[in-house]
Amino acid sequence: MTSQTTKGTALITGASSGIGAIYADRLAEQGYDLILVARDADGLKAKANTLVGTGRAVRTLAADLTKAADIAEVAAILCDDETITLLLNNAGIGATAPLLDSNIDALEAMIDLNVTALTRLTHAVVPSFARRGRGTIINVSSVTALAPELFNGVYAASKAYVLTLTQALHHELAEKGVRVQAVLPGVTSTTFWATAGLPVSNLPTSIVMTPDQLVDAALAGLAQGELVTIPSLPDVGDWAAFEGARKALAPNLSKSAPAARYTESVALEA
């Protein structure tokens, strides 16, 4: 089914395959024109060809978001194109080896993509969204943001950054009409895991979700107004309890004196 009513343009990073490609399908169905961004020019062209029948306008841009010049090119589009109403920061790479077994240059490239590119693209689009009083930013994080012991610590830290940034953006931008969402996938059956060094075929099927299921759940969470969507989590009350406990710490995180347990222990040792 095609839609003739446009919701504006969605710019999707990492759009040539996997989660990003499914998002492209779903957002086109919902009435968005698309700007598809990825490093793989041939993959982008192939993906765009699958969307011809949707009736939506589809543009592609081959860009390596670990490179400053390419990030700047995409950022310029986000700054200048006022048809853009949704930014999906999906591009990312992972790692599964421990820090001691990892290549530092590869880890830095991962930070460049997962953290720096995402931040620059978000910063590029926010002024326009805030000025117009509308717009949506979807940031793809990971459940490792909440469970850093699972895989590589630098990867988990990069995804914790994405979650924290999204929560902070909600605090800053909600009253300006800008909607944000962090999506925390668990293991999803894409080439992401093979690239990270742990093919999905090596993992229990009970923990692996299809990208179609993941994206449909994430978009349902967005429609329900969720700030944080964890598609695998059976009881949303568990997340509410986690967040409640985190927020309960706030009044006691900065005081004029150390907690008694630290001063008392010093006195006892003396």
PDB file of C-alpha atoms in Angstrom:
ATOM      1  CA  MET A   1       0.000   0.000   0.000  1.00  0.00           C
ATOM      2  CA  THR A   2       1.303   3.475  -0.840  1.00  0.00           C
ATOM      3  CA  SER A   3       0.571   6.670   1.038  1.00  0.00           C
ATOM      4  CA  GLN A   4       0.095  10.035  -0.631  1.00  0.00           C
ATOM      5  CA  THR A   5       0.260  12.026   2.596  1.00  0.00           C
ATOM      6  CA  THR A   6       3.789  12.921   3.611  1.00  0.00           C
ATOM      7  CA  LYS A   7       4.986  13.217   7.184  1.00  0.00           C
ATOM      8  CA  GLY A   8       8.105  14.972   5.969  1.00  0.00           C
ATOM      9  CA  THR A   9      11.463  13.353   5.400  1.00  0.00           C
ATOM     10  CA  ALA A  10      13.236  10.795   7.585  1.00  0.00           C
ATOM     11  CA  LEU A  11      17.024  10.670   7.394  1.00  0.00           C
ATOM     12  CA  ILE A  12      18.252   7.200   8.331  1.00  0.00           C
ATOM     13  CA  THR A  13      21.893   6.322   8.950  1.00  0.00           C
ATOM     14  CA  GLY A  14      23.075   2.751   8.465  1.00  0.00           C
ATOM     15  CA  ALA A  15      20.179   2.352   6.037  1.00  0.00           C
ATOM     16  CA  SER A  16      21.560  -0.107   3.480  1.00  0.00           C
ATOM     17  CA  SER A  17      20.879  -3.283   5.479  1.00  0.00           C
ATOM     18  CA  GLY A  18      19.718  -4.732   8.775  1.00  0.00           C
ATOM     19  CA  ILE A  19      17.741  -2.605  11.220  1.00  0.00           C
ATOM     20  CA  GLY A  20      18.137   0.584   9.185  1.00  0.00           C
ATOM     21  CA  ALA A  21      16.777  -1.042   6.024  1.00  0.00           C
ATOM     22  CA  ILE A  22      13.691  -2.315   7.866  1.00  0.00           C
ATOM     23  CA  TYR A  23      13.126   1.134   9.361  1.00  0.00           C
ATOM     24  CA  ALA A  24      13.230   2.504   5.801  1.00  0.00           C
ATOM     25  CA  ASP A  25      10.444   0.129   4.792  1.00  0.00           C
ATOM     26  CA  ARG A  26       8.288   0.954   7.794  1.00  0.00           C
ATOM     27  CA  LEU A  27       8.771   4.714   7.678  1.00  0.00           C
ATOM     28  CA  ALA A  28       7.970   4.784   3.963  1.00  0.00           C
ATOM     29  CA  GLU A  29       4.763   2.865   4.752  1.00  0.00           C
ATOM     30  CA  GLN A  30       3.943   5.482   7.393  1.00  0.00           C
ATOM     31  CA  GLY A  31       4.249   8.312   4.880  1.00  0.00           C
ATOM     32  CA  TYR A  32       7.819   9.553   5.182  1.00  0.00           C
ATOM     33  CA  ASP A  33      10.043  10.470   2.265  1.00  0.00           C
ATOM     34  CA  LEU A  34      13.535   9.131   2.876  1.00  0.00           C
ATOM     35  CA  ILE A  35      17.188  10.090   2.840  1.00  0.00           C
ATOM     36  CA  LEU A  36      19.176   6.883   3.180  1.00  0.00           C
ATOM     37  CA  VAL A  37      22.746   7.185   4.414  1.00  0.00           C
ATOM     38  CA  ALA A  38      25.323   4.398   4.604  1.00  0.00           C
ATOM     39  CA  ARG A  39      28.882   3.599   3.641  1.00  0.00           C
ATOM     40  CA  ASP A  40      27.859   0.954   1.072  1.00  0.00           C
ATOM     41  CA  ALA A  41      26.835   2.822  -2.101  1.00  0.00           C
ATOM     42  CA  ASP A  42      25.743  -0.345  -3.911  1.00  0.00           C
ATOM     43  CA  GLY A  43      23.721  -1.484  -0.912  1.00  0.00           C
ATOM     44  CA  LEU A  44      22.021   1.902  -0.731  1.00  0.00           C
ATOM     45  CA  LYS A  45      21.110   1.765  -4.408  1.00  0.00           C
ATOM     46  CA  ALA A  46      19.691  -1.738  -3.983  1.00  0.00           C
ATOM     47  CA  LYS A  47      17.677  -0.664  -0.956  1.00  0.00           C
ATOM     48  CA  ALA A  48      16.335   2.404  -2.744  1.00  0.00           C
ATOM     49  CA  ASN A  49      15.194   0.179  -5.623  1.00  0.00           C
ATOM     50  CA  THR A  50      13.055  -1.874  -3.239  1.00  0.00           C
ATOM     51  CA  LEU A  51      11.213   1.295  -2.209  1.00  0.00           C
ATOM     52  CA  VAL A  52      10.198   2.440  -5.683  1.00  0.00           C
ATOM     53  CA  GLY A  53       6.670   1.067  -5.305  1.00  0.00           C
ATOM     54  CA  THR A  54       5.975   2.951  -2.086  1.00  0.00           C
ATOM     55  CA  GLY A  55       5.320   6.236  -3.863  1.00  0.00           C
ATOM     56  CA  ARG A  56       7.750   7.994  -1.553  1.00  0.00           C
ATOM     57  CA  ALA A  57      10.700  10.150  -2.614  1.00  0.00           C
ATOM     58  CA  VAL A  58      13.959   8.370  -1.790  1.00  0.00           C
ATOM     59  CA  ARG A  59      17.408   9.944  -1.863  1.00  0.00           C
ATOM     60  CA  THR A  60      20.663   8.173  -1.071  1.00  0.00           C
ATOM     61  CA  LEU A  61      23.988   9.424   0.201  1.00  0.00           C
ATOM     62  CA  ALA A  62      27.065   7.224   0.494  1.00  0.00           C
ATOM     63  CA  ALA A  63      28.967   8.455   3.558  1.00  0.00           C
ATOM     64  CA  ASP A  64      31.469   6.959   5.981  1.00  0.00           C
ATOM     65  CA  LEU A  65      30.443   8.394   9.344  1.00  0.00           C
ATOM     66  CA  THR A  66      33.816   7.653  10.878  1.00  0.00           C
ATOM     67  CA  LYS A  67      35.217  10.439   8.665  1.00  0.00           C
ATOM     68  CA  ALA A  68      34.825  14.089   9.646  1.00  0.00           C
ATOM     69  CA  ALA A  69      34.211  15.295   6.081  1.00  0.00           C
ATOM     70  CA  ASP A  70      31.407  12.780   5.544  1.00  0.00           C
ATOM     71  CA  ILE A  71      29.807  13.611   8.886  1.00  0.00           C
ATOM     72  CA  ALA A  72      29.914  17.289   7.925  1.00  0.00           C
ATOM     73  CA  GLU A  73      28.185  16.538   4.615  1.00  0.00           C
ATOM     74  CA  VAL A  74      25.299  14.770   6.333  1.00  0.00           C
ATOM     75  CA  ALA A  75      25.149  17.424   9.055  1.00  0.00           C
ATOM     76  CA  ALA A  76      24.790  20.123   6.403  1.00  0.00           C
ATOM     77  CA  ILE A  77      21.752  18.357   4.965  1.00  0.00           C
ATOM     78  CA  LEU A  78      20.210  18.149   8.429  1.00  0.00           C
ATOM     79  CA  CYS A  79      20.831  21.856   8.942  1.00  0.00           C
ATOM     80  CA  ASP A  80      19.522  23.005   5.577  1.00  0.00           C
ATOM     81  CA  ASP A  81      16.712  20.647   4.548  1.00  0.00           C
ATOM     82  CA  GLU A  82      13.595  21.778   6.376  1.00  0.00           C
ATOM     83  CA  THR A  83      11.546  18.894   5.011  1.00  0.00           C
ATOM     84  CA  ILE A  84      13.389  16.640   7.487  1.00  0.00           C
ATOM     85  CA  THR A  85      11.131  15.804  10.416  1.00  0.00           C
ATOM     86  CA  LEU A  86      12.799  12.630  11.703  1.00  0.00           C
ATOM     87  CA  LEU A  87      16.425  11.677  12.308  1.00  0.00           C
ATOM     88  CA  LEU A  88      17.198   8.018  12.933  1.00  0.00           C
ATOM     89  CA  ASN A  89      20.706   7.550  14.335  1.00  0.00           C
ATOM     90  CA  ASN A  90      21.041   3.869  13.572  1.00  0.00           C
ATOM     91  CA  ALA A  91      24.561   3.501  12.171  1.00  0.00           C
ATOM     92  CA  GLY A  92      26.888   1.741  14.563  1.00  0.00           C
ATOM     93  CA  ILE A  93      29.493  -0.963  14.925  1.00  0.00           C
ATOM     94  CA  GLY A  94      30.176  -3.337  17.786  1.00  0.00           C
ATOM     95  CA  ALA A  95      32.861  -5.395  19.449  1.00  0.00           C
ATOM     96  CA  THR A  96      32.763  -8.507  21.580  1.00  0.00           C
ATOM     97  CA  ALA A  97      36.404  -9.116  22.579  1.00  0.00           C
ATOM     98  CA  PRO A  98      37.696  -7.921  25.980  1.00  0.00           C
ATOM     99  CA  LEU A  99      39.632  -4.676  26.078  1.00  0.00           C
ATOM    100  CA  LEU A 100      42.956  -6.504  26.490  1.00  0.00           C
ATOM    101  CA  ASP A 101      42.325  -8.410  23.257  1.00  0.00           C
ATOM    102  CA  SER A 102      41.074  -5.431  21.237  1.00  0.00           C
ATOM    103  CA  ASN A 103      42.756  -3.183  18.696  1.00  0.00           C
ATOM    104  CA  ILE A 104      42.725   0.390  19.991  1.00  0.00           C
ATOM    105  CA  ASP A 105      42.370   1.904  16.512  1.00  0.00           C
ATOM    106  CA  ALA A 106      39.257  -0.213  15.920  1.00  0.00           C
ATOM    107  CA  LEU A 107      37.851   0.872  19.274  1.00  0.00           C
ATOM    108  CA  GLU A 108      38.489   4.519  18.425  1.00  0.00           C
ATOM    109  CA  ALA A 109      36.699   4.084  15.092  1.00  0.00           C
ATOM    110  CA  MET A 110      33.777   2.570  16.991  1.00  0.00           C
ATOM    111  CA  ILE A 111      33.628   5.607  19.279  1.00  0.00           C
ATOM    112  CA  ASP A 112      33.820   7.888  16.241  1.00  0.00           C
ATOM    113  CA  LEU A 113      30.737   6.234  14.740  1.00  0.00           C
ATOM    114  CA  ASN A 114      28.671   5.288  17.794  1.00  0.00           C
ATOM    115  CA  VAL A 115      29.294   8.499  19.735  1.00  0.00           C
ATOM    116  CA  THR A 116      30.864  11.336  17.740  1.00  0.00           C
ATOM    117  CA  ALA A 117      28.866  10.989  14.519  1.00  0.00           C
ATOM    118  CA  LEU A 118      25.594  10.516  16.395  1.00  0.00           C
ATOM    119  CA  THR A 119      26.278  13.603  18.508  1.00  0.00           C
ATOM    120  CA  ARG A 120      27.215  15.800  15.560  1.00  0.00           C
ATOM    121  CA  LEU A 121      24.182  14.771  13.519  1.00  0.00           C
ATOM    122  CA  THR A 122      21.871  15.311  16.469  1.00  0.00           C
ATOM    123  CA  HIS A 123      23.409  18.717  17.105  1.00  0.00           C
ATOM    124  CA  ALA A 124      22.918  19.602  13.455  1.00  0.00           C
ATOM    125  CA  VAL A 125      19.185  18.888  13.359  1.00  0.00           C
ATOM    126  CA  VAL A 126      18.068  20.064  16.817  1.00  0.00           C
ATOM    127  CA  PRO A 127      18.047  23.833  16.090  1.00  0.00           C
ATOM    128  CA  SER A 128      15.696  23.364  13.146  1.00  0.00           C
ATOM    129  CA  PHE A 129      13.403  21.025  15.069  1.00  0.00           C
ATOM    130  CA  ALA A 130      13.299  23.355  18.076  1.00  0.00           C
ATOM    131  CA  ARG A 131      12.607  26.411  15.906  1.00  0.00           C
ATOM    132  CA  ARG A 132       9.728  24.656  14.153  1.00  0.00           C
ATOM    133  CA  GLY A 133       8.411  23.143  17.388  1.00  0.00           C
ATOM    134  CA  ARG A 134       8.341  19.607  16.041  1.00  0.00           C
ATOM    135  CA  GLY A 135      10.601  16.743  15.024  1.00  0.00           C
ATOM    136  CA  THR A 136      11.624  13.276  16.121  1.00  0.00           C
ATOM    137  CA  ILE A 137      15.048  11.837  16.949  1.00  0.00           C
ATOM    138  CA  ILE A 138      15.397   8.074  17.342  1.00  0.00           C
ATOM    139  CA  ASN A 139      18.719   6.866  18.723  1.00  0.00           C
ATOM    140  CA  VAL A 140      19.544   3.177  18.524  1.00  0.00           C
ATOM    141  CA  SER A 141      21.355   2.206  21.707  1.00  0.00           C
ATOM    142  CA  SER A 142      21.673  -1.358  23.059  1.00  0.00           C
ATOM    143  CA  VAL A 143      20.752  -3.418  26.107  1.00  0.00           C
ATOM    144  CA  THR A 144      24.486  -3.422  26.846  1.00  0.00           C
ATOM    145  CA  ALA A 145      23.957   0.162  28.014  1.00  0.00           C
ATOM    146  CA  LEU A 146      22.295  -1.478  31.037  1.00  0.00           C
ATOM    147  CA  ALA A 147      24.414  -4.633  31.138  1.00  0.00           C
ATOM    148  CA  PRO A 148      28.027  -3.636  30.375  1.00  0.00           C
ATOM    149  CA  GLU A 149      29.374  -7.011  31.503  1.00  0.00           C
ATOM    150  CA  LEU A 150      27.852  -8.792  28.500  1.00  0.00           C
ATOM    151  CA  PHE A 151      30.310  -7.916  25.728  1.00  0.00           C
ATOM    152  CA  ASN A 152      33.084  -5.422  25.011  1.00  0.00           C
ATOM    153  CA  GLY A 153      33.177  -2.633  27.592  1.00  0.00           C
ATOM    154  CA  VAL A 154      33.942   0.163  25.120  1.00  0.00           C
ATOM    155  CA  TYR A 155      30.971  -0.850  22.981  1.00  0.00           C
ATOM    156  CA  ALA A 156      28.736  -0.936  26.065  1.00  0.00           C
ATOM    157  CA  ALA A 157      30.045   2.460  27.150  1.00  0.00           C
ATOM    158  CA  SER A 158      29.329   3.946  23.724  1.00  0.00           C
ATOM    159  CA  LYS A 159      25.751   2.708  23.918  1.00  0.00           C
ATOM    160  CA  ALA A 160      25.365   3.941  27.498  1.00  0.00           C
ATOM    161  CA  TYR A 161      26.340   7.350  26.111  1.00  0.00           C
ATOM    162  CA  VAL A 162      23.544   7.090  23.555  1.00  0.00           C
ATOM    163  CA  LEU A 163      20.993   6.238  26.248  1.00  0.00           C
ATOM    164  CA  THR A 164      22.150   9.026  28.578  1.00  0.00           C
ATOM    165  CA  LEU A 165      22.227  11.599  25.782  1.00  0.00           C
ATOM    166  CA  THR A 166      18.694  10.678  24.770  1.00  0.00           C
ATOM    167  CA  GLN A 167      17.420  11.061  28.323  1.00  0.00           C
ATOM    168  CA  ALA A 168      19.133  14.436  28.608  1.00  0.00           C
ATOM    169  CA  LEU A 169      17.725  15.564  25.244  1.00  0.00           C
ATOM    170  CA  HIS A 170      14.232  14.685  26.414  1.00  0.00           C
ATOM    171  CA  HIS A 171      14.777  16.904  29.456  1.00  0.00           C
ATOM    172  CA  GLU A 172      16.054  19.746  27.256  1.00  0.00           C
ATOM    173  CA  LEU A 173      13.740  19.497  24.272  1.00  0.00           C
ATOM    174  CA  ALA A 174      10.357  18.067  25.285  1.00  0.00           C
ATOM    175  CA  GLU A 175       8.877  21.518  25.939  1.00  0.00           C
ATOM    176  CA  LYS A 176      10.119  22.652  22.524  1.00  0.00           C
ATOM    177  CA  GLY A 177       8.015  20.009  20.781  1.00  0.00           C
ATOM    178  CA  VAL A 178      10.924  17.708  19.901  1.00  0.00           C
ATOM    179  CA  ARG A 179      10.314  14.027  20.575  1.00  0.00           C
ATOM    180  CA  VAL A 180      13.214  11.672  21.323  1.00  0.00           C
ATOM    181  CA  GLN A 181      13.446   7.926  21.792  1.00  0.00           C
ATOM    182  CA  ALA A 182      16.235   5.541  22.695  1.00  0.00           C
ATOM    183  CA  VAL A 183      15.795   1.999  21.345  1.00  0.00           C
ATOM    184  CA  LEU A 184      17.696  -0.727  23.206  1.00  0.00           C
ATOM    185  CA  PRO A 185      17.873  -3.870  21.051  1.00  0.00           C
ATOM    186  CA  GLY A 186      19.094  -7.140  22.415  1.00  0.00           C
ATOM    187  CA  VAL A 187      20.780  -9.559  20.002  1.00  0.00           C
ATOM    188  CA  THR A 188      19.251  -9.036  16.565  1.00  0.00           C
ATOM    189  CA  SER A 189      19.809 -11.324  13.578  1.00  0.00           C
ATOM    190  CA  THR A 190      21.820  -9.013  11.325  1.00  0.00           C
ATOM    191  CA  THR A 191      25.387  -8.987  10.012  1.00  0.00           C
ATOM    192  CA  PHE A 192      26.260  -6.591  12.856  1.00  0.00           C
ATOM    193  CA  TRP A 193      27.244  -9.481  15.117  1.00  0.00           C
ATOM    194  CA  ALA A 194      29.423 -11.261  12.577  1.00  0.00           C
ATOM    195  CA  THR A 195      31.252  -7.984  11.963  1.00  0.00           C
ATOM    196  CA  ALA A 196      31.696  -7.623  15.719  1.00  0.00           C
ATOM    197  CA  GLY A 197      33.287 -11.078  15.904  1.00  0.00           C
ATOM    198  CA  LEU A 198      30.372 -13.160  17.195  1.00  0.00           C
ATOM    199  CA  PRO A 199      28.039 -14.512  14.472  1.00  0.00           C
ATOM    200  CA  VAL A 200      24.421 -14.854  15.550  1.00  0.00           C
ATOM    201  CA  SER A 201      24.570 -18.544  14.627  1.00  0.00           C
ATOM    202  CA  ASN A 202      26.836 -19.032  17.661  1.00  0.00           C
ATOM    203  CA  LEU A 203      24.211 -17.672  20.055  1.00  0.00           C
ATOM    204  CA  PRO A 204      21.114 -19.357  21.544  1.00  0.00           C
ATOM    205  CA  THR A 205      18.060 -18.780  19.353  1.00  0.00           C
ATOM    206  CA  SER A 206      16.099 -17.891  22.491  1.00  0.00           C
ATOM    207  CA  ILE A 207      17.913 -14.544  22.755  1.00  0.00           C
ATOM    208  CA  VAL A 208      17.883 -13.570  19.054  1.00  0.00           C
ATOM    209  CA  MET A 209      15.154 -11.303  17.615  1.00  0.00           C
ATOM    210  CA  THR A 210      14.568 -10.630  13.921  1.00  0.00           C
ATOM    211  CA  PRO A 211      15.117  -7.066  12.695  1.00  0.00           C
ATOM    212  CA  ASP A 212      11.473  -6.901  11.562  1.00  0.00           C
ATOM    213  CA  GLN A 213      10.281  -7.729  15.075  1.00  0.00           C
ATOM    214  CA  LEU A 214      12.731  -5.252  16.587  1.00  0.00           C
ATOM    215  CA  VAL A 215      11.711  -2.341  14.363  1.00  0.00           C
ATOM    216  CA  ASP A 216       7.982  -3.009  14.677  1.00  0.00           C
ATOM    217  CA  ALA A 217       8.293  -3.081  18.476  1.00  0.00           C
ATOM    218  CA  ALA A 218      10.418   0.078  18.489  1.00  0.00           C
ATOM    219  CA  LEU A 219       7.894   1.971  16.368  1.00  0.00           C
ATOM    220  CA  ALA A 220       5.077   0.743  18.609  1.00  0.00           C
ATOM    221  CA  GLY A 221       7.019   2.126  21.566  1.00  0.00           C
ATOM    222  CA  LEU A 222       7.420   5.446  19.765  1.00  0.00           C
ATOM    223  CA  ALA A 223       3.679   5.579  19.056  1.00  0.00           C
ATOM    224  CA  GLN A 224       3.035   4.911  22.749  1.00  0.00           C
ATOM    225  CA  GLY A 225       5.220   7.860  23.716  1.00  0.00           C
ATOM    226  CA  GLU A 226       8.053   5.855  25.264  1.00  0.00           C
ATOM    227  CA  LEU A 227      11.332   7.653  25.877  1.00  0.00           C
ATOM    228  CA  VAL A 228      13.167   4.335  26.242  1.00  0.00           C
ATOM    229  CA  THR A 229      12.013   1.237  24.373  1.00  0.00           C
ATOM    230  CA  ILE A 230      13.430  -2.181  25.272  1.00  0.00           C
ATOM    231  CA  PRO A 231      11.665  -4.555  22.863  1.00  0.00           C
ATOM    232  CA  SER A 232      12.661  -7.747  24.717  1.00  0.00           C
ATOM    233  CA  LEU A 233      11.596  -6.623  28.200  1.00  0.00           C
ATOM    234  CA  PRO A 234       8.377  -8.471  29.182  1.00  0.00           C
ATOM    235  CA  ASP A 235       7.361  -6.224  32.087  1.00  0.00           C
ATOM    236  CA  VAL A 236       7.702  -2.484  31.515  1.00  0.00           C
ATOM    237  CA  GLY A 237       7.327  -2.104  35.281  1.00  0.00           C
ATOM    238  CA  ASP A 238      10.878  -3.401  35.653  1.00  0.00           C
ATOM    239  CA  TRP A 239      12.160  -0.422  33.665  1.00  0.00           C
ATOM    240  CA  ALA A 240       9.965   1.959  35.660  1.00  0.00           C
ATOM    241  CA  ALA A 241      11.414   0.564  38.895  1.00  0.00           C
ATOM    242  CA  PHE A 242      14.965   0.903  37.565  1.00  0.00           C
ATOM    243  CA  GLU A 243      14.364   4.505  36.534  1.00  0.00           C
ATOM    244  CA  GLY A 244      12.630   5.259  39.807  1.00  0.00           C
ATOM    245  CA  ALA A 245      15.608   3.977  41.772  1.00  0.00           C
ATOM    246  CA  ARG A 246      18.001   6.019  39.624  1.00  0.00           C
ATOM    247  CA  LYS A 247      16.016   9.214  40.071  1.00  0.00           C
ATOM    248  CA  ALA A 248      15.724   8.612  43.830  1.00  0.00           C
ATOM    249  CA  LEU A 249      19.511   8.961  44.061  1.00  0.00           C
ATOM    250  CA  ALA A 250      19.465  12.496  42.639  1.00  0.00           C
ATOM    251  CA  PRO A 251      18.934  14.522  45.851  1.00  0.00           C
ATOM    252  CA  ASN A 252      21.910  12.815  47.481  1.00  0.00           C
ATOM    253  CA  LEU A 253      24.451  12.799  44.661  1.00  0.00           C
ATOM    254  CA  SER A 254      26.047  16.127  45.578  1.00  0.00           C
ATOM    255  CA  LYS A 255      26.494  17.266  49.189  1.00  0.00           C
ATOM    256  CA  SER A 256      28.722  19.697  51.041  1.00  0.00           C
ATOM    257  CA  ALA A 257      30.345  16.877  53.037  1.00  0.00           C
ATOM    258  CA  PRO A 258      31.248  13.198  52.483  1.00  0.00           C
ATOM    259  CA  ALA A 259      28.822  10.523  53.644  1.00  0.00           C
ATOM    260  CA  ALA A 260      29.304   9.418  57.244  1.00  0.00           C
ATOM    261  CA  ARG A 261      30.643   5.980  56.284  1.00  0.00           C
ATOM    262  CA  TYR A 262      33.750   7.591  54.805  1.00  0.00           C
ATOM    263  CA  THR A 263      34.541   9.900  57.699  1.00  0.00           C
ATOM    264  CA  GLU A 264      33.763   7.208  60.259  1.00  0.00           C
ATOM    265  CA  SER A 265      36.069   4.687  58.593  1.00  0.00           C
ATOM    266  CA  VAL A 266      38.918   7.196  58.609  1.00  0.00           C
ATOM    267  CA  ALA A 267      38.397   7.799  62.323  1.00  0.00           C
ATOM    268  CA  LEU A 268      38.390   4.069  63.080  1.00  0.00           C
ATOM    269  CA  GLU A 269      41.624   3.454  61.166  1.00  0.00           C
ATOM    270  CA  ALA A 270      43.309   6.332  62.986  1.00  0.00           C
TER     271      ALA A 270
END
